[in-house]
Coordinates of C-alpha atoms in Angstrom, one line a residue:
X1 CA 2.9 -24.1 -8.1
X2 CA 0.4 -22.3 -10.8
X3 CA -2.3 -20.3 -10.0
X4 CA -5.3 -19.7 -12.4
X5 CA -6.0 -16.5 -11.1
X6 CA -3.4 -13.9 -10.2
X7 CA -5.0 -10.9 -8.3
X8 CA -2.9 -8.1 -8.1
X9 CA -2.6 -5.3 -5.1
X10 CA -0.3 -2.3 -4.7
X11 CA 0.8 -0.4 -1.8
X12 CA 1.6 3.1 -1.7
X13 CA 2.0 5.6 0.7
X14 CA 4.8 8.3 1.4
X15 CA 8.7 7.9 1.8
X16 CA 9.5 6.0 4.4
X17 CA 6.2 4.9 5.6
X18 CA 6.9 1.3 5.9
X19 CA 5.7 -0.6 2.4
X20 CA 9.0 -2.8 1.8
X21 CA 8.3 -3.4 5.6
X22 CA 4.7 -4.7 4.7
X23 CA 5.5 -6.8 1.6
X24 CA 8.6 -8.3 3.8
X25 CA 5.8 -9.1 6.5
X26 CA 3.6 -10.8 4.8
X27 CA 5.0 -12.7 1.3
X28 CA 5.2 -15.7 1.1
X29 CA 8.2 -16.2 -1.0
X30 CA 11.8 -14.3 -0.2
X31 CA 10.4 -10.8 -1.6
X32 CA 12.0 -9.4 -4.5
X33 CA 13.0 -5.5 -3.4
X34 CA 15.1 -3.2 -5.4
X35 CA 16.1 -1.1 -2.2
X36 CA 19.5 0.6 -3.2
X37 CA 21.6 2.9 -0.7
X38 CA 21.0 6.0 -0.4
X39 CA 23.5 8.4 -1.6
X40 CA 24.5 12.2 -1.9
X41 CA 22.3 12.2 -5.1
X42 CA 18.9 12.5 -3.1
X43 CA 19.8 15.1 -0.8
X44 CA 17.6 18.5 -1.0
X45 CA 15.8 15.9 -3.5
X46 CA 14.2 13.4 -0.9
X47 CA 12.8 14.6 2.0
X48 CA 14.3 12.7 4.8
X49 CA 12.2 14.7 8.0
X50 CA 10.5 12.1 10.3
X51 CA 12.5 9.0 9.1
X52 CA 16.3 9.9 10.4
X53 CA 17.9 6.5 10.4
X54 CA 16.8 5.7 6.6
X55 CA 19.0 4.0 4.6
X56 CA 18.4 2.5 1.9
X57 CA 15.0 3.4 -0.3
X58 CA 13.0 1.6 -3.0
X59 CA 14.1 3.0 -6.3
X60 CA 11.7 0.7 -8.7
X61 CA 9.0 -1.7 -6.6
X62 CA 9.0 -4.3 -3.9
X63 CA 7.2 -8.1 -4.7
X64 CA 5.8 -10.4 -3.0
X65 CA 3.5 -13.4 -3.4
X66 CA 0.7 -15.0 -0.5
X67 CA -1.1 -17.9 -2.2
X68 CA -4.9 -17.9 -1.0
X69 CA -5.5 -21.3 -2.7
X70 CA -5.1 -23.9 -5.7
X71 CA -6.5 -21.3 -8.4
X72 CA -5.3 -17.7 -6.4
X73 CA -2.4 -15.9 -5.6
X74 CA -2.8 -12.5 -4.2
X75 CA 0.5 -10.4 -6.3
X76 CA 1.8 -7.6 -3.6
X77 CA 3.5 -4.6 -5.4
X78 CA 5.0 -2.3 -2.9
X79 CA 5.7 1.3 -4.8
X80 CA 8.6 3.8 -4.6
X81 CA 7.4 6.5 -1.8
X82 CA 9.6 9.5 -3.0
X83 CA 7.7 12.2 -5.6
X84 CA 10.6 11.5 -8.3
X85 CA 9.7 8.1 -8.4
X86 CA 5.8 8.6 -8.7
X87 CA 5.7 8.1 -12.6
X88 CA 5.9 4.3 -11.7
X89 CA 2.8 4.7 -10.0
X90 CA 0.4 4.7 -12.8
X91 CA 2.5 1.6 -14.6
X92 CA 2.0 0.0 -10.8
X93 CA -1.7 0.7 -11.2
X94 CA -2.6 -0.9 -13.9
X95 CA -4.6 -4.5 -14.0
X96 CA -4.7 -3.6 -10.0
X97 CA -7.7 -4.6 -8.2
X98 CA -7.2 -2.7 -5.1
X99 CA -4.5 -0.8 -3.1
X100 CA -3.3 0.0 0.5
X101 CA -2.1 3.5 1.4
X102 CA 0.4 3.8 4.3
X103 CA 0.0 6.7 6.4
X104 CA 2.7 8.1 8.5
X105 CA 0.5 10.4 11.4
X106 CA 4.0 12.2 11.5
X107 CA 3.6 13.1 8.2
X108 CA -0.4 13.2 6.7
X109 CA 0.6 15.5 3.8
X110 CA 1.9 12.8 2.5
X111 CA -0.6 10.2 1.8
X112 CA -2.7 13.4 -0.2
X113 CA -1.0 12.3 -3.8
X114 CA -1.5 8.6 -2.7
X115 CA -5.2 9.0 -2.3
X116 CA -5.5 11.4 -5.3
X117 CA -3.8 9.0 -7.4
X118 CA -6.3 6.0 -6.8
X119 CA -9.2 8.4 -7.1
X120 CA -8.2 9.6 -9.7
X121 CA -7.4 5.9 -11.8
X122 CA -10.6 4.3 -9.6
X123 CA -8.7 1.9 -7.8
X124 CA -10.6 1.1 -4.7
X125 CA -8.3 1.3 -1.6
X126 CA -8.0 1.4 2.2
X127 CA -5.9 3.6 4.3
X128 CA -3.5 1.7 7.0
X129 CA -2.2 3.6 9.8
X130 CA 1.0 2.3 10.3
X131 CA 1.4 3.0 14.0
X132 CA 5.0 4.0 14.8
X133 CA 4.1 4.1 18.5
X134 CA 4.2 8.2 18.7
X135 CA 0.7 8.9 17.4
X136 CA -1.4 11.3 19.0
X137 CA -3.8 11.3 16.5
X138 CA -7.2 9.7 16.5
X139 CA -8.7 7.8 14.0
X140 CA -11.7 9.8 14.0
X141 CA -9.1 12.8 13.6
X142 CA -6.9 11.1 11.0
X143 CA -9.5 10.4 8.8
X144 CA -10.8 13.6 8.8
X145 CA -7.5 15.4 8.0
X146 CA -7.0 13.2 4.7
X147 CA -11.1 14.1 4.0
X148 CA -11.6 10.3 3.2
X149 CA -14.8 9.2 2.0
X150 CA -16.9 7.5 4.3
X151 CA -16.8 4.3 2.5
X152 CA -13.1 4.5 2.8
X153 CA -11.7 2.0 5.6
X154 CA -9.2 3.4 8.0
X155 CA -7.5 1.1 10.2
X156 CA -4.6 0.6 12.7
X157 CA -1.6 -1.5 11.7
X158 CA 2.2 -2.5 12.4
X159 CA 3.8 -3.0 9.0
X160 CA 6.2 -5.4 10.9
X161 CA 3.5 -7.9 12.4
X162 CA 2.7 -10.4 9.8
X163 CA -0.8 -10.7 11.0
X164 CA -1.1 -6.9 11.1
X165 CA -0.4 -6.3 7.7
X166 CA -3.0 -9.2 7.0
X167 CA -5.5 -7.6 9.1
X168 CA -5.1 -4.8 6.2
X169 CA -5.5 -7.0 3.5
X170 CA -8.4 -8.6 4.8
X171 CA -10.1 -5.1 4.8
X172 CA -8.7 -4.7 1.6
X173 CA -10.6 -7.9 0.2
X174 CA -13.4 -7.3 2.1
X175 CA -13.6 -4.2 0.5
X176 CA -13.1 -5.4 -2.9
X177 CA -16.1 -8.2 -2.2
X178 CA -18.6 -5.8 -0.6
X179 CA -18.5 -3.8 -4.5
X180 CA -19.0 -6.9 -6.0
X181 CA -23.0 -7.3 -7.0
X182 CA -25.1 -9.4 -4.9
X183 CA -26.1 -11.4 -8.1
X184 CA -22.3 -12.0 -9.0
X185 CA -21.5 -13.3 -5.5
X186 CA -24.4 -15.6 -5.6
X187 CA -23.3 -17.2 -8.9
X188 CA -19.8 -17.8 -8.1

């Protein structure tokens, strides 16, 4: 199948947070992933607090694929969470209509570079609380510890539920339409 239109969206968030998880969920086609082992090499370099069973990590970017129609595919980049792997980021970013940030309520500090990252490049973008089940944390309260901008959509997910990571992406494109100018819409 060929799309006319390829639309391009990146998620990024903190190590561990659940992105692989979310591309996985939702593709369409057998995602590519470059997960590798983790070795003796990323100790005292990744920091492995609140995610003891990890594994295996993303060293480059996840992909995946959901076709929205004849002419549209929606292209699903999922980025390397650990801070030596952040100068993919910016190559991740680019031609990128919108992103997702995961948030980990374990670990908020971590979704501060995510956010400063988009704002920074002007990459519009909604922050997905992936709900690991121990959060004590309300949204109200979440939303003001990352000092998100009101426009900003916060929103509960489960990276593993296929219709909760497109629950996300729907706010995502909703997002994405509500900036679009009321003339633009009208003539499409």
């Amino acid at each position: 199948m060929t799309a006319r239109h390829g639309l391009k969206l990146v998620i990024v968030g903190g190590f561990g947070v659940g992105k692989t998880t979310m591309v996985r969920a939702v593709s369409e086609i057998r995602p590519l992933n470059t997960e590798a082992l983790m070795t003796d090499a990323g100790v005292g370099v990744d920091d492995v607090r609140g995610v003891p069973g990890k594994r295996a990590t993303t060293v480059a970017f996840d992909f995946g694929r959901i076709t929205l129609d004849a002419e549209h595919v929606l292209y699903l980049f999922g980025a390397p969470g650990q801070q030596r792997f952040w100068f993919v980021w910016d190559r991740l970013f680019a031609g990128a209509l919108g992103a997702i940030v995961l948030l980990d309520a374990r670990r908020i500090e971590e979704c501060w570079y995510s956010i400063d990252r988009l704002e920074h490049q002007r990459i519009p973008f909604v922050v997905a609380h992936n709900n690991f089940g121990e959060t004590t944390h309300s949204i109200a309260e979440l939303r003001a510890a990352l000092d998100l901008d009101p426009h900003v959509p916060l929103i509960e997910c489960d990276a593993r539920s296929r219709e909760s990571s497109k629950a996300v992406l729907i706010s995502l494109v909703e997002l994405l339409y509500s900036s679009v100018p009321q003339n633009f819409r009208e003539s499409v």
